[in-house]
Amino acid sequence: MTKTPGKKEQGWLEFTYKPTGEAIRFPVGTVYGVEEGPTLVVLGGMHGSEFCGIEAAIRLFREVEPEKLKGTLKVVMIYNLPAFENNLGFLVPQDGINPGRVFPGDPEGSFSEVMAYHITENVLRTADYYVELHGGDIPEALVPFVNAPITGNEAVDEKSRELAMVYNIPMVVGGDLTQLPRPLHTSGFRAMSLEGIPSILAESGKQGILTMEDTERHLVGLRNIMIHLGMRKGTIVNTVKRMFSAEHAAIRSEVDAMWYPAVKLGDWVKESQVIGEYRNVFGEHISDVKALFDGHVTVIRTSPHVDAGNVVIELDRVTGHED
Ligand SMILES: [Zn+2]
């Protein structure tokens, strides 16, 4: 192994959205280790009010010491800074688009697409491994989970799954991308896995609340990944029994309405079971929401306001458990 001087750098990665002249800015930190090794990219704030992921990204960057690091750690503290600055759930305010639907981006596209293009070109594609941190945005609550995409490239998929398995979160989702239409405009971790970079999404947190418990859950997972990849020394923390989901399905509203869930996080529901209902603002019933399959309630929209297209429930089809 070559010895190189370790160092830590932080600063703003800046671009311009040409149609309006607005700045596109990302706070990024890089830790260069003293020995050669893989490049791990960790990104917080894909959704700008998911603070537990953001805080975990910041703390990871602060705690990793170059002198004890093999390889390179790159951390994007807050990807969706416009949402963060406006206390906004999910969307990039300039174009009202969820950034998790536009990767790998487009240099000639809308604000969100140009943001995605620049971070992909300059940061994500430099990764050997990529971890995208989420933390339960303002209108949602969730059971922590990790999602390792299945792309059909077995070598990549196996490494993504290893990252998910060492994250120390019980719900491990294998998200199958093989049947989806191409080209896929999707989340960052899915887009990178399709380009051959082992990648996961990790969710811990809810309702745009910063808690140390949910932040620490991310930090344990991130430290475990770095130990697993040989980037730092230590013992992998493994305190959970895992369950495995073959399908993580989002139920979206077809109406603008008020939303009343009839289930709790962690409930097990049966196919066609009524799991919530829509009412109008006068309290009149519009329609029921039914479970798509027998599954585990992993995400619930907790804001009573829904627009058509908003996710109200995310269900997991659990196919196995660790003993
Ligand atoms: Zn998110």
Coordinates of C-alpha atoms and ligand atoms in Angstrom, one line a residue:
M1 CA 0.0 0.0 0.0
T2 CA 1.2 3.4 -0.9
K3 CA 1.4 6.0 1.9
T4 CA 0.0 9.3 0.9
P5 CA -0.5 12.3 3.2
G6 CA -4.0 12.2 4.6
K7 CA -6.1 15.4 4.6
K8 CA -9.6 16.6 5.0
E9 CA -11.2 19.2 2.7
Q10 CA -14.5 20.9 2.9
G11 CA -16.2 23.5 0.7
W12 CA -19.0 24.4 -1.8
L13 CA -19.3 22.8 -5.1
E14 CA -21.0 25.5 -7.2
F15 CA -22.7 25.6 -10.6
T16 CA -25.1 27.9 -12.4
Y17 CA -28.6 27.1 -13.7
K18 CA -28.2 28.9 -17.0
P19 CA -31.8 29.7 -17.9
T20 CA -32.2 31.9 -14.7
G21 CA -28.6 32.4 -13.5
E22 CA -29.5 30.9 -10.1
A23 CA -26.7 29.2 -8.2
I24 CA -26.7 25.4 -7.7
R25 CA -24.6 24.7 -4.5
F26 CA -23.7 21.6 -2.7
P27 CA -21.7 21.5 0.7
V28 CA -19.2 18.7 0.2
G29 CA -16.4 17.3 2.4
T30 CA -13.7 14.9 1.4
V31 CA -11.4 12.8 3.6
Y32 CA -8.3 11.5 1.9
G33 CA -6.9 8.5 3.8
V34 CA -3.2 7.7 4.3
E35 CA -3.5 4.4 2.5
E36 CA -5.1 3.5 -0.8
G37 CA -8.6 2.0 -0.8
P38 CA -12.1 2.4 -2.1
T39 CA -14.0 5.7 -2.6
L40 CA -17.2 5.7 -0.6
V41 CA -19.7 8.5 -1.4
V42 CA -22.3 9.3 1.3
L43 CA -25.1 11.7 0.4
G44 CA -27.5 13.4 2.9
G45 CA -30.5 15.5 2.2
M46 CA -31.7 14.1 -1.1
H47 CA -34.9 15.3 0.5
G48 CA -34.0 18.5 2.3
S49 CA -36.0 18.1 5.4
E50 CA -34.9 14.6 6.3
F51 CA -32.6 15.8 9.0
C52 CA -31.4 12.5 10.6
G53 CA -29.7 11.6 7.3
I54 CA -28.2 15.1 7.0
E55 CA -26.9 15.1 10.6
A56 CA -25.4 11.6 10.1
A57 CA -23.6 12.8 7.0
I58 CA -22.2 15.8 8.8
R59 CA -21.2 13.8 11.9
L60 CA -19.5 11.1 9.8
F61 CA -17.4 13.7 8.0
R62 CA -16.4 15.3 11.3
E63 CA -15.4 12.0 13.0
V64 CA -13.4 10.2 10.3
E65 CA -9.7 10.9 10.7
P66 CA -7.5 10.8 7.6
E67 CA -4.7 9.2 9.6
K68 CA -6.9 6.2 10.3
L69 CA -8.6 6.0 6.9
K70 CA -7.9 3.7 4.0
G71 CA -9.3 5.1 0.7
T72 CA -11.4 8.2 0.3
L73 CA -14.7 9.3 1.9
K74 CA -16.8 11.9 0.1
V75 CA -19.8 13.4 1.9
V76 CA -22.5 15.6 0.4
M77 CA -24.1 17.0 3.6
I78 CA -27.3 18.4 2.0
Y79 CA -28.1 17.6 -1.6
N80 CA -31.5 19.4 -1.8
L81 CA -30.4 22.7 -0.2
P82 CA -33.3 24.7 -1.7
A83 CA -35.8 22.4 0.1
F84 CA -33.7 22.6 3.3
E85 CA -33.7 26.4 3.2
N86 CA -37.4 26.6 2.7
N87 CA -38.5 23.9 5.2
L88 CA -40.0 22.0 2.3
G89 CA -40.8 18.3 2.1
F90 CA -39.4 16.2 -0.8
L91 CA -39.6 18.8 -3.6
V92 CA -37.0 21.1 -5.2
P93 CA -38.9 24.4 -5.0
Q94 CA -37.6 25.8 -8.3
D95 CA -39.5 23.2 -10.4
G96 CA -41.7 21.3 -7.9
I97 CA -40.1 18.0 -8.8
N98 CA -39.1 15.2 -6.4
P99 CA -35.3 14.9 -6.9
G100 CA -35.6 11.1 -6.5
R101 CA -37.3 10.9 -9.9
V102 CA -34.7 12.6 -12.2
F103 CA -31.4 10.8 -11.9
P104 CA -28.9 10.6 -13.6
G105 CA -30.1 14.1 -14.6
D106 CA -29.9 16.2 -17.7
P107 CA -27.6 19.2 -18.2
E108 CA -30.3 20.9 -20.4
G109 CA -33.3 20.0 -18.2
S110 CA -35.2 21.7 -15.4
F111 CA -33.5 22.9 -12.2
S112 CA -33.8 19.5 -10.5
E113 CA -32.5 17.7 -13.6
V114 CA -29.5 20.0 -13.8
M115 CA -28.8 19.6 -10.1
A116 CA -28.9 15.8 -10.5
Y117 CA -26.6 16.0 -13.6
H118 CA -23.9 18.0 -11.8
I119 CA -23.8 15.9 -8.6
T120 CA -23.8 12.7 -10.7
E121 CA -21.0 13.9 -12.9
N122 CA -18.8 15.4 -10.2
V123 CA -19.4 13.2 -7.2
L124 CA -21.5 10.1 -7.6
R125 CA -19.7 8.7 -10.5
T126 CA -16.4 8.9 -8.6
A127 CA -17.7 6.4 -6.1
D128 CA -16.8 2.7 -5.8
Y129 CA -19.7 2.5 -3.3
Y130 CA -22.6 4.9 -2.8
V131 CA -24.9 5.3 0.2
E132 CA -27.9 7.7 0.0
L133 CA -29.3 8.8 3.4
H134 CA -32.9 9.5 4.0
G135 CA -34.7 10.3 7.2
G136 CA -38.5 10.5 6.9
D137 CA -39.7 13.8 5.4
I138 CA -42.2 16.3 7.0
P139 CA -45.4 14.5 5.9
E140 CA -44.3 10.9 6.6
A141 CA -43.4 8.4 9.3
L142 CA -41.6 5.1 8.7
V143 CA -40.0 2.0 10.1
P144 CA -36.3 2.2 9.4
F145 CA -35.2 0.2 6.3
V146 CA -32.5 -0.3 3.8
N147 CA -33.0 -0.8 0.0
A148 CA -30.5 -2.6 -2.1
P149 CA -31.4 -2.5 -5.8
I150 CA -31.5 -5.6 -8.0
T151 CA -30.2 -4.6 -11.5
G152 CA -29.5 -8.0 -12.9
N153 CA -25.7 -7.4 -12.7
E154 CA -25.0 -10.1 -10.1
A155 CA -21.6 -8.9 -9.0
V156 CA -22.9 -5.3 -8.4
D157 CA -26.1 -6.6 -6.8
E158 CA -24.2 -8.8 -4.4
K159 CA -22.1 -5.9 -3.2
S160 CA -25.1 -3.7 -2.7
R161 CA -26.8 -6.4 -0.7
E162 CA -23.7 -6.7 1.5
L163 CA -23.8 -2.9 2.3
A164 CA -27.5 -3.3 3.2
M165 CA -26.8 -6.4 5.4
V166 CA -24.2 -4.6 7.5
Y167 CA -26.2 -1.5 8.1
N168 CA -27.8 -3.0 11.2
I169 CA -31.4 -2.2 10.3
P170 CA -34.0 -5.0 10.4
M171 CA -35.9 -4.4 7.2
V172 CA -33.8 -5.2 4.2
V173 CA -35.5 -4.6 0.9
G174 CA -34.3 -6.0 -2.5
G175 CA -35.7 -3.5 -4.9
D176 CA -36.1 -5.2 -8.4
L177 CA -35.3 -2.8 -11.2
T178 CA -35.0 -5.4 -14.0
Q179 CA -38.6 -5.2 -15.2
L180 CA -38.8 -1.3 -15.2
P181 CA -38.8 0.6 -18.5
R182 CA -35.6 2.2 -19.9
P183 CA -34.3 4.8 -19.8
L184 CA -35.2 5.0 -16.1
H185 CA -35.5 8.4 -14.5
T186 CA -35.1 7.5 -10.9
S187 CA -33.4 8.0 -7.5
G188 CA -29.7 8.5 -7.2
F189 CA -29.0 5.1 -5.6
R190 CA -30.9 3.2 -8.3
A191 CA -29.3 5.2 -11.1
M192 CA -25.8 4.5 -9.8
S193 CA -26.5 0.8 -9.2
L194 CA -27.6 0.6 -12.9
E195 CA -24.2 2.2 -13.8
G196 CA -22.4 -0.6 -11.9
I197 CA -21.7 1.2 -8.6
P198 CA -22.9 -0.9 -5.6
S199 CA -25.4 1.4 -3.9
I200 CA -28.1 1.5 -1.2
L201 CA -30.7 3.8 0.3
A202 CA -31.0 3.9 4.1
E203 CA -34.1 5.4 5.8
S204 CA -34.2 6.3 9.5
G205 CA -36.3 9.1 11.0
K206 CA -39.7 10.6 10.6
Q207 CA -41.7 13.8 10.1
G208 CA -38.8 16.1 9.6
I209 CA -37.7 15.7 13.2
L210 CA -34.0 15.5 14.1
T211 CA -33.5 12.8 16.7
M212 CA -30.2 11.5 17.9
E213 CA -31.6 7.9 18.0
D214 CA -32.4 7.9 14.3
T215 CA -29.1 9.8 13.5
E216 CA -27.1 7.3 15.5
R217 CA -28.8 4.4 13.7
H218 CA -27.4 5.8 10.4
L219 CA -24.0 6.4 11.9
V220 CA -23.7 2.8 13.2
G221 CA -24.6 1.6 9.7
L222 CA -22.1 3.9 8.0
R223 CA -19.3 2.9 10.4
N224 CA -20.2 -0.7 9.8
I225 CA -20.0 -0.2 6.0
M226 CA -16.5 1.5 6.3
I227 CA -15.3 -1.4 8.5
H228 CA -16.8 -3.9 6.0
L229 CA -15.0 -2.2 3.1
G230 CA -11.7 -2.2 5.0
M231 CA -11.7 1.6 5.2
R232 CA -11.4 1.8 9.0
K233 CA -10.7 -0.5 11.8
G234 CA -13.3 -1.7 14.3
T235 CA -15.9 -4.4 15.0
I236 CA -19.2 -4.5 13.0
V237 CA -22.2 -3.8 15.2
N238 CA -24.8 -6.4 14.6
T239 CA -27.7 -6.3 17.1
V240 CA -30.8 -6.8 14.9
K241 CA -32.7 -9.8 13.4
R242 CA -33.4 -9.0 9.8
M243 CA -36.5 -9.5 7.7
F244 CA -36.2 -9.6 3.9
S245 CA -38.6 -7.9 1.5
A246 CA -38.8 -8.8 -2.1
E247 CA -41.1 -5.8 -3.0
H248 CA -41.4 -2.4 -1.5
A249 CA -44.6 -0.9 -3.0
A250 CA -45.9 2.6 -2.8
I251 CA -49.6 3.3 -2.9
R252 CA -50.3 6.7 -4.4
S253 CA -53.4 8.8 -4.0
E254 CA -55.6 9.2 -7.1
V255 CA -57.5 12.2 -5.6
D256 CA -56.9 15.5 -4.0
A257 CA -58.3 14.9 -0.5
M258 CA -57.9 14.4 3.2
W259 CA -56.2 11.1 4.1
Y260 CA -57.0 9.0 7.2
P261 CA -54.8 5.9 7.7
A262 CA -56.4 2.9 9.4
V263 CA -53.2 1.1 10.2
K264 CA -50.1 1.7 12.3
L265 CA -46.4 1.5 11.4
G266 CA -45.2 -2.1 11.6
D267 CA -48.7 -3.6 11.2
W268 CA -49.2 -6.7 9.1
V269 CA -52.0 -6.4 6.6
K270 CA -53.9 -8.8 4.3
E271 CA -54.4 -8.3 0.5
S272 CA -57.5 -6.1 -0.1
Q273 CA -57.7 -5.1 3.6
V274 CA -58.9 -1.5 4.0
I275 CA -55.8 0.4 5.3
G276 CA -57.2 3.9 5.1
E277 CA -59.7 6.2 3.4
Y278 CA -60.0 9.6 1.7
R279 CA -62.6 12.2 2.8
N280 CA -63.3 15.6 1.5
V281 CA -62.9 18.7 3.6
F282 CA -66.6 18.4 4.8
G283 CA -65.7 14.9 6.3
E284 CA -67.6 13.0 3.6
H285 CA -66.1 9.6 2.6
I286 CA -64.6 9.5 -0.9
S287 CA -63.0 6.1 -1.2
D288 CA -61.1 3.4 0.7
V289 CA -57.4 2.5 0.2
K290 CA -56.8 -1.3 0.1
A291 CA -53.6 -3.3 0.6
L292 CA -52.1 -4.5 -2.7
F293 CA -50.8 -7.7 -1.1
D294 CA -50.2 -9.4 2.3
G295 CA -47.5 -7.2 3.7
H296 CA -45.8 -5.0 6.4
V297 CA -46.7 -1.3 6.8
T298 CA -43.3 0.4 6.5
V299 CA -44.2 4.0 5.6
I300 CA -47.4 6.0 6.4
R301 CA -48.2 9.5 5.2
T302 CA -49.0 11.3 8.4
S303 CA -50.1 14.6 6.9
P304 CA -53.8 14.5 6.3
H305 CA -53.4 16.6 3.1
V306 CA -52.9 14.6 -0.1
D307 CA -52.6 15.6 -3.7
A308 CA -53.2 13.0 -6.5
G309 CA -49.9 11.2 -6.9
N310 CA -48.7 11.6 -3.3
V311 CA -47.6 8.3 -1.6
V312 CA -50.0 7.4 1.3
I313 CA -48.6 4.0 2.3
E314 CA -45.6 1.9 1.5
L315 CA -45.9 -1.8 2.0
D316 CA -43.2 -4.5 2.0
R317 CA -43.8 -8.1 0.8
V318 CA -41.7 -9.9 3.4
T319 CA -40.4 -13.3 2.2
G320 CA -38.1 -14.3 5.0
H321 CA -36.6 -13.7 8.4
E322 CA -33.3 -14.2 10.1
D323 CA -33.5 -16.8 12.9
Ligands
ZN1 ZN -36.3 10.7 1.4

